[in-house]
CSV table of C-alpha atoms in Angstrom, one decimal:
chain,number,residue,atom,x,y,z
J,192,UNK,CA,-22.1,3.5,-4.7
J,193,UNK,CA,-25.8,4.1,-3.9
J,194,UNK,CA,-26.3,0.3,-3.5
J,195,UNK,CA,-24.3,-0.6,-0.6
J,196,UNK,CA,-24.9,2.7,1.4
J,197,UNK,CA,-28.6,1.7,1.3
J,198,UNK,CA,-28.2,-2.0,2.3
J,199,UNK,CA,-25.8,-0.4,5.5
J,200,UNK,CA,-27.8,1.6,6.7
J,201,UNK,CA,-31.1,-0.9,6.1
J,202,UNK,CA,-28.5,-3.0,9.0
J,203,UNK,CA,-28.1,-0.3,11.4
J,204,UNK,CA,-31.2,1.0,11.9
J,205,UNK,CA,-31.9,-2.8,12.4
J,206,UNK,CA,-29.6,-3.6,15.2
J,207,UNK,CA,-30.4,0.2,16.2
J,208,UNK,CA,-33.7,-1.2,17.3
J,209,UNK,CA,-31.4,-3.3,19.9
J,210,UNK,CA,-27.7,-1.2,20.7
J,211,UNK,CA,-29.4,2.7,21.8
J,212,UNK,CA,-27.1,5.4,21.1
J,213,UNK,CA,-24.1,3.5,19.2
J,214,UNK,CA,-24.0,4.7,15.9
J,215,UNK,CA,-20.0,4.2,15.6
J,216,UNK,CA,-19.7,1.0,17.3
J,217,UNK,CA,-22.5,-0.3,15.3
J,218,UNK,CA,-20.6,0.6,12.0
J,219,UNK,CA,-17.4,-0.3,13.1
J,220,UNK,CA,-19.0,-3.9,13.5
J,221,UNK,CA,-20.5,-3.7,9.4
J,222,UNK,CA,-17.2,-2.2,8.1
J,223,UNK,CA,-15.5,-5.3,9.5
J,224,UNK,CA,-18.4,-7.7,7.8
J,225,UNK,CA,-17.5,-6.1,4.8
J,226,UNK,CA,-14.4,-6.8,4.8
J,227,UNK,CA,-14.5,-10.0,5.7
J,228,UNK,CA,-13.0,-10.0,9.0
J,229,UNK,CA,-13.4,-10.9,12.5
J,230,UNK,CA,-14.3,-9.0,15.5
J,231,UNK,CA,-13.5,-9.0,18.9
J,232,UNK,CA,-15.6,-7.1,21.2
J,233,UNK,CA,-13.8,-6.1,25.0
J,234,UNK,CA,-15.7,-4.7,27.6
J,235,UNK,CA,-17.1,-5.0,31.4
J,236,UNK,CA,-20.1,-7.3,32.0
J,237,UNK,CA,-23.7,-6.0,30.7
J,238,UNK,CA,-23.0,-3.2,28.1
J,239,UNK,CA,-24.6,-5.4,25.5
J,240,UNK,CA,-21.4,-7.3,24.1
J,241,UNK,CA,-23.5,-10.3,22.9
J,242,UNK,CA,-26.8,-8.4,22.1
J,243,UNK,CA,-24.8,-6.8,19.3
J,244,UNK,CA,-23.0,-10.0,18.1
J,245,UNK,CA,-27.1,-11.8,18.2
J,246,UNK,CA,-28.1,-8.8,16.8
J,247,UNK,CA,-25.7,-8.7,13.4
J,248,UNK,CA,-26.6,-12.5,13.1
J,249,UNK,CA,-30.3,-11.5,13.7
J,250,UNK,CA,-30.0,-8.5,10.7
J,251,UNK,CA,-28.2,-11.1,8.4
J,252,UNK,CA,-29.6,-14.2,6.7
J,253,UNK,CA,-27.5,-16.2,7.2
J,254,UNK,CA,-27.1,-18.9,9.2
J,255,UNK,CA,-25.7,-18.5,13.0
J,256,UNK,CA,-24.1,-20.2,16.0
J,257,UNK,CA,-23.0,-19.3,19.7
J,258,UNK,CA,-20.3,-20.8,21.3
J,259,UNK,CA,-20.0,-20.6,25.2
J,260,UNK,CA,-16.3,-20.8,25.9
J,261,UNK,CA,-15.9,-22.7,29.2
J,262,UNK,CA,-12.2,-24.0,30.5
J,263,UNK,CA,-14.4,-27.8,29.4
J,264,UNK,CA,-14.7,-26.8,25.8
J,265,UNK,CA,-12.8,-29.0,23.4
J,266,UNK,CA,-11.1,-28.3,20.1
J,267,UNK,CA,-13.3,-30.9,18.3
J,268,UNK,CA,-16.1,-29.2,19.9
J,269,UNK,CA,-15.2,-26.1,17.6
J,270,UNK,CA,-14.4,-27.9,14.4
J,271,UNK,CA,-15.8,-31.0,14.8
J,272,UNK,CA,-14.5,-34.6,14.6
J,273,UNK,CA,-14.7,-37.9,12.5
J,274,UNK,CA,-16.5,-40.8,14.1
J,275,UNK,CA,-16.6,-44.7,12.7
J,276,UNK,CA,-20.0,-45.5,11.2
J,277,UNK,CA,-19.9,-49.0,12.0
J,278,UNK,CA,-22.7,-50.0,9.2
J,279,UNK,CA,-20.2,-48.8,6.2
J,280,UNK,CA,-16.4,-49.4,8.3
J,281,UNK,CA,-16.7,-45.4,7.0
J,282,UNK,CA,-15.4,-42.4,9.3
J,283,UNK,CA,-18.4,-39.5,9.2
J,284,UNK,CA,-17.5,-36.1,10.0
J,285,UNK,CA,-19.8,-34.6,12.4
J,286,UNK,CA,-19.7,-30.9,12.3
J,287,UNK,CA,-18.7,-28.9,15.4
J,288,UNK,CA,-20.1,-25.2,16.0
J,289,UNK,CA,-17.9,-23.4,14.3
J,290,UNK,CA,-19.3,-24.7,10.9
J,291,UNK,CA,-21.7,-21.6,10.3
J,292,UNK,CA,-21.8,-18.3,8.7
J,293,UNK,CA,-21.9,-16.4,11.9
J,294,UNK,CA,-20.0,-17.8,14.8
J,295,UNK,CA,-20.8,-15.5,18.3
J,296,UNK,CA,-17.3,-17.0,20.2
J,297,UNK,CA,-19.1,-16.3,23.9
J,298,UNK,CA,-16.1,-15.3,26.3
J,299,UNK,CA,-13.4,-16.9,24.2
J,300,UNK,CA,-10.6,-16.2,27.2
J,301,UNK,CA,-12.3,-18.3,29.5
J,302,UNK,CA,-11.5,-21.7,27.7
J,303,UNK,CA,-7.9,-22.9,27.2
J,304,UNK,CA,-4.8,-22.0,25.1
J,305,UNK,CA,-5.6,-25.7,23.2
J,306,UNK,CA,-9.1,-24.6,22.6
J,307,UNK,CA,-8.2,-21.2,21.5
J,308,UNK,CA,-5.7,-22.7,19.0
J,309,UNK,CA,-8.4,-24.3,17.3
J,310,UNK,CA,-9.8,-21.1,15.9
J,311,UNK,CA,-6.5,-20.1,14.5
J,312,UNK,CA,-6.9,-22.2,11.0
J,313,UNK,CA,-10.5,-21.3,10.7
J,314,UNK,CA,-10.0,-17.5,10.9
J,315,UNK,CA,-7.2,-16.6,9.0
J,316,UNK,CA,-8.0,-19.4,6.1
J,317,UNK,CA,-12.0,-20.2,6.8
J,318,UNK,CA,-11.5,-24.1,7.1
J,319,UNK,CA,-10.6,-26.5,9.3
J,320,UNK,CA,-8.7,-30.1,9.4
J,321,UNK,CA,-9.7,-32.7,10.7
J,322,UNK,CA,-8.1,-36.0,10.4
J,323,UNK,CA,-6.4,-34.5,7.4
J,324,UNK,CA,-9.4,-33.6,5.4
J,325,UNK,CA,-9.6,-30.3,5.0
J,326,UNK,CA,-13.4,-28.2,5.7
J,327,UNK,CA,-14.4,-25.0,3.6
J,328,UNK,CA,-16.6,-22.8,5.6
J,329,UNK,CA,-20.1,-21.3,4.5
J,330,UNK,CA,-19.2,-18.0,3.0
J,331,UNK,CA,-19.9,-15.2,3.7
J,332,UNK,CA,-18.1,-16.3,7.8
J,333,UNK,CA,-17.3,-14.4,10.2
J,334,UNK,CA,-16.3,-14.6,14.0
J,335,UNK,CA,-17.9,-12.1,16.2
J,336,UNK,CA,-16.0,-12.5,19.6
J,337,UNK,CA,-16.5,-11.3,23.2
J,338,UNK,CA,-14.0,-11.0,26.2
J,339,UNK,CA,-13.9,-9.1,29.7
J,340,UNK,CA,-11.0,-6.9,30.4
J,341,UNK,CA,-11.5,-7.0,34.3
J,342,UNK,CA,-11.9,-10.4,34.6
J,343,UNK,CA,-8.8,-12.2,35.7
J,344,UNK,CA,-9.5,-15.9,37.3
J,345,UNK,CA,-10.2,-18.7,35.5
J,346,UNK,CA,-9.8,-17.1,32.2
J,347,UNK,CA,-6.5,-17.0,29.7
J,348,UNK,CA,-5.2,-13.9,28.0
J,349,UNK,CA,-5.6,-14.5,23.9
J,350,UNK,CA,-2.0,-14.9,22.8
J,351,UNK,CA,-0.8,-12.0,20.2
J,352,UNK,CA,-1.2,-14.1,16.8
J,353,UNK,CA,-4.9,-15.3,17.9
J,354,UNK,CA,-5.2,-10.9,18.4
J,355,UNK,CA,-3.5,-10.1,14.8
J,356,UNK,CA,-6.3,-12.7,13.7
J,357,UNK,CA,-9.3,-10.5,14.9
J,358,UNK,CA,-9.8,-6.8,11.8
J,359,UNK,CA,-10.6,-5.8,14.6
J,360,UNK,CA,-11.1,-4.6,18.3
J,361,UNK,CA,-14.2,-2.4,19.9
J,362,UNK,CA,-15.3,-1.7,23.0
J,363,UNK,CA,-19.0,-0.8,23.4
J,364,UNK,CA,-18.6,1.2,26.7
J,365,UNK,CA,-21.7,3.1,28.9
J,366,UNK,CA,-24.4,4.6,28.0
J,367,UNK,CA,-25.4,7.8,28.4
J,368,UNK,CA,-28.0,9.3,31.0
J,369,UNK,CA,-30.6,9.4,27.8
J,370,UNK,CA,-29.6,6.4,25.9
J,371,UNK,CA,-29.7,4.3,28.8
J,372,UNK,CA,-33.4,6.2,29.9
J,373,UNK,CA,-34.3,5.1,25.8
J,374,UNK,CA,-33.3,1.7,26.5
J,375,UNK,CA,-35.1,0.9,30.0
J,376,UNK,CA,-38.2,1.7,28.5
J,377,UNK,CA,-38.0,-0.9,25.4
J,378,UNK,CA,-37.5,-3.5,27.7
J,379,UNK,CA,-40.2,-2.1,30.1
J,380,UNK,CA,-42.2,-4.6,27.6
J,381,UNK,CA,-42.5,-7.8,27.7
J,382,UNK,CA,-41.1,-8.0,24.0
J,383,UNK,CA,-37.8,-7.2,23.8
J,384,UNK,CA,-36.4,-5.9,21.3
J,385,UNK,CA,-34.2,-9.0,20.0
J,386,UNK,CA,-36.7,-10.6,19.7
J,387,UNK,CA,-38.6,-8.9,16.8
J,388,UNK,CA,-35.2,-8.2,14.2
J,389,UNK,CA,-36.3,-9.9,11.0
J,390,UNK,CA,-33.1,-10.2,8.8
J,391,UNK,CA,-33.0,-7.2,5.9
J,392,UNK,CA,-30.2,-8.8,4.6
J,393,UNK,CA,-28.9,-11.8,2.4
J,394,UNK,CA,-25.4,-13.5,2.0
J,395,UNK,CA,-25.7,-12.8,-1.5
J,396,UNK,CA,-25.9,-9.0,-0.1
J,397,UNK,CA,-22.9,-9.7,1.9
J,398,UNK,CA,-20.7,-10.7,-0.9
J,399,UNK,CA,-22.0,-8.5,-3.2
J,400,UNK,CA,-21.0,-5.8,-0.6
J,401,UNK,CA,-17.2,-7.6,0.4
J,402,UNK,CA,-16.6,-7.4,-3.8
J,403,UNK,CA,-17.1,-3.7,-3.8
J,404,UNK,CA,-15.1,-2.8,-1.0
J,405,UNK,CA,-12.8,-4.3,-3.6
J,406,UNK,CA,-12.8,-1.9,-6.1
J,407,UNK,CA,-12.4,0.9,-4.5
J,408,UNK,CA,-9.2,2.8,-5.1
J,409,UNK,CA,-6.2,3.1,-3.0
J,410,UNK,CA,-3.7,5.0,-5.1
J,411,UNK,CA,0.6,4.4,-4.2
J,412,UNK,CA,0.5,7.8,-2.0
J,413,UNK,CA,-1.7,5.9,0.5
J,414,UNK,CA,-0.3,3.0,0.2
J,415,UNK,CA,2.4,4.5,1.2
J,416,UNK,CA,0.9,6.5,3.7
J,417,UNK,CA,-0.5,2.9,5.8
J,418,UNK,CA,2.9,0.9,5.6
J,419,UNK,CA,4.9,4.1,6.7
J,420,UNK,CA,2.4,3.8,10.0
J,421,UNK,CA,3.3,0.7,10.3
J,422,UNK,CA,6.8,1.1,10.0
J,423,UNK,CA,6.9,3.7,12.5
J,424,UNK,CA,5.0,1.5,15.0
J,425,UNK,CA,8.0,-1.3,15.1
J,426,UNK,CA,10.7,1.2,15.6
J,427,UNK,CA,8.4,2.5,18.4
J,428,UNK,CA,10.7,2.9,21.6
J,429,UNK,CA,7.6,2.1,23.7
J,430,UNK,CA,6.3,-0.4,21.9
J,431,UNK,CA,7.8,-4.7,22.2
J,432,UNK,CA,5.7,-5.4,19.1
J,433,UNK,CA,5.0,-3.6,16.3
J,434,UNK,CA,2.3,-3.8,14.0
J,435,UNK,CA,2.5,-7.0,11.6
J,436,UNK,CA,1.9,-7.0,7.3
J,437,UNK,CA,-1.2,-8.5,8.4
J,438,UNK,CA,-2.9,-5.1,10.6
J,439,UNK,CA,-1.6,-3.0,7.3
J,440,UNK,CA,-3.1,-5.2,4.8
J,441,UNK,CA,-6.8,-5.5,7.3
J,442,UNK,CA,-5.9,-0.9,7.6
J,443,UNK,CA,-6.2,-0.9,3.8
J,444,UNK,CA,-9.5,-2.7,3.9
J,445,UNK,CA,-11.0,-1.2,6.2
J,446,UNK,CA,-10.0,2.0,5.1
J,447,UNK,CA,-11.6,1.0,1.6
J,448,UNK,CA,-14.8,0.0,3.4
J,449,UNK,CA,-15.1,3.4,4.9
J,450,UNK,CA,-14.5,5.1,1.6
J,451,UNK,CA,-17.2,3.1,0.4
J,452,UNK,CA,-20.0,4.2,3.3
J,453,UNK,CA,-19.0,8.1,3.2
J,454,UNK,CA,-20.0,7.0,-1.2
J,455,UNK,CA,-16.4,7.2,-2.3
J,456,UNK,CA,-14.9,4.7,-4.6
J,457,UNK,CA,-10.9,5.9,-3.2
J,458,UNK,CA,-9.2,6.7,0.3
J,459,UNK,CA,-8.7,9.6,2.0
J,460,UNK,CA,-5.9,9.3,4.5
J,461,UNK,CA,-8.5,10.7,6.5
J,462,UNK,CA,-10.0,6.9,5.7
J,463,UNK,CA,-6.6,5.5,7.6
J,464,UNK,CA,-6.9,8.0,10.4
J,465,UNK,CA,-10.2,7.2,11.7
J,466,UNK,CA,-9.5,3.1,11.2
J,467,UNK,CA,-6.0,2.7,12.4
J,468,UNK,CA,-7.4,2.7,16.1
J,469,UNK,CA,-9.9,-0.6,15.9
J,470,UNK,CA,-7.5,-2.5,13.4
J,471,UNK,CA,-3.7,-2.1,14.7
J,472,UNK,CA,-3.8,-0.5,18.1
J,473,UNK,CA,-4.5,-4.5,19.2
J,474,UNK,CA,-1.7,-6.3,17.2
J,475,UNK,CA,0.8,-3.6,18.8
J,476,UNK,CA,2.6,-4.7,22.5
J,477,UNK,CA,4.2,-2.1,25.1
J,478,UNK,CA,7.7,-3.1,26.5
J,479,UNK,CA,7.5,-3.3,30.0
J,480,UNK,CA,9.1,0.1,30.6
J,481,UNK,CA,6.0,1.6,28.3
J,482,UNK,CA,3.1,-0.3,30.7
J,483,UNK,CA,5.7,0.9,33.9
J,484,UNK,CA,4.9,4.4,32.6
J,485,UNK,CA,0.5,3.8,32.3
J,486,UNK,CA,1.3,3.9,28.8
J,487,UNK,CA,-1.6,2.3,26.3
J,488,UNK,CA,-1.8,1.0,23.0
J,489,UNK,CA,-4.1,3.4,21.4
J,490,UNK,CA,-2.5,6.7,23.2
J,491,UNK,CA,0.9,5.3,21.6
J,492,UNK,CA,-1.1,4.9,18.2
J,493,UNK,CA,-2.0,8.9,18.2
J,494,UNK,CA,1.9,9.5,18.3
J,495,UNK,CA,2.6,7.6,16.3
J,496,UNK,CA,0.0,8.8,13.6
J,497,UNK,CA,1.6,12.5,14.7
J,498,UNK,CA,4.6,11.9,13.7
J,499,UNK,CA,4.1,10.1,10.9
J,500,UNK,CA,3.8,12.5,7.2
J,501,UNK,CA,-0.1,12.6,5.7
J,502,UNK,CA,0.0,12.7,1.6
J,503,UNK,CA,-1.2,15.8,0.0
J,504,UNK,CA,-2.2,14.4,-3.2
J,505,UNK,CA,-5.6,13.3,-3.8
J,506,UNK,CA,-6.2,10.3,-6.3
């Protein structure tokens, strides 16, 4: 248990050189990485969404590519395409921007639904299919996507199928006055903190961490607790769409990673409760009446958690 915690601590400290005062957000992003999941960072402009993604990528000795999504980006730009080699008479595959271990999908909601859908296969099955040929992604593989929730001109909202493929949705938020003063001091230097980051973790370490997460024990009582939470969202009167089975699996994985970082080899109900909001809230959909009343998915999910009995038997 000490080795995974040591590696994650080194990653947290490295990213904290760039992202100030957001230890919980950094930990959530690392938990998603440990679970082999993808992260959607949704927040207003200028709070460090892209910076967080870049800092995580630079902290890993993994290949990294950035896709700046705009309306003119096509699916072939993302997945790749085949082109004829006139010397050999054969088709050659030209990899797209997504063929990398860490992919930053910047402003993902600014591209067309057709281009967004090109990410569905790669995010779920970690492979791309071009002209009938399937190409596996390098491992580990992670998509870090950003989007701005307050601008609507020139944006295309992510469909439910796309949202469900994001393991976690997080929001950075504004820094405190003290943290912002610290940020201003760091950026007063001609050398930016991001440019000084060095990798502290190899791809092999990430894969070993992902294997360690799978070894964390999930008791029958905890599995029942998670299943009851997801079932309650499907019956809730304020929701048009409840949590999917993919959401339940993701909640188990996130709880395993949370327990691992806490030095335990078993899940507690507290792990499930702390992971429910970032893992489940973006996968449920409010009914039109609930939106008119000003309800939010986070508020409804809190009421669901309060209404589901917590198991008391420990593993």
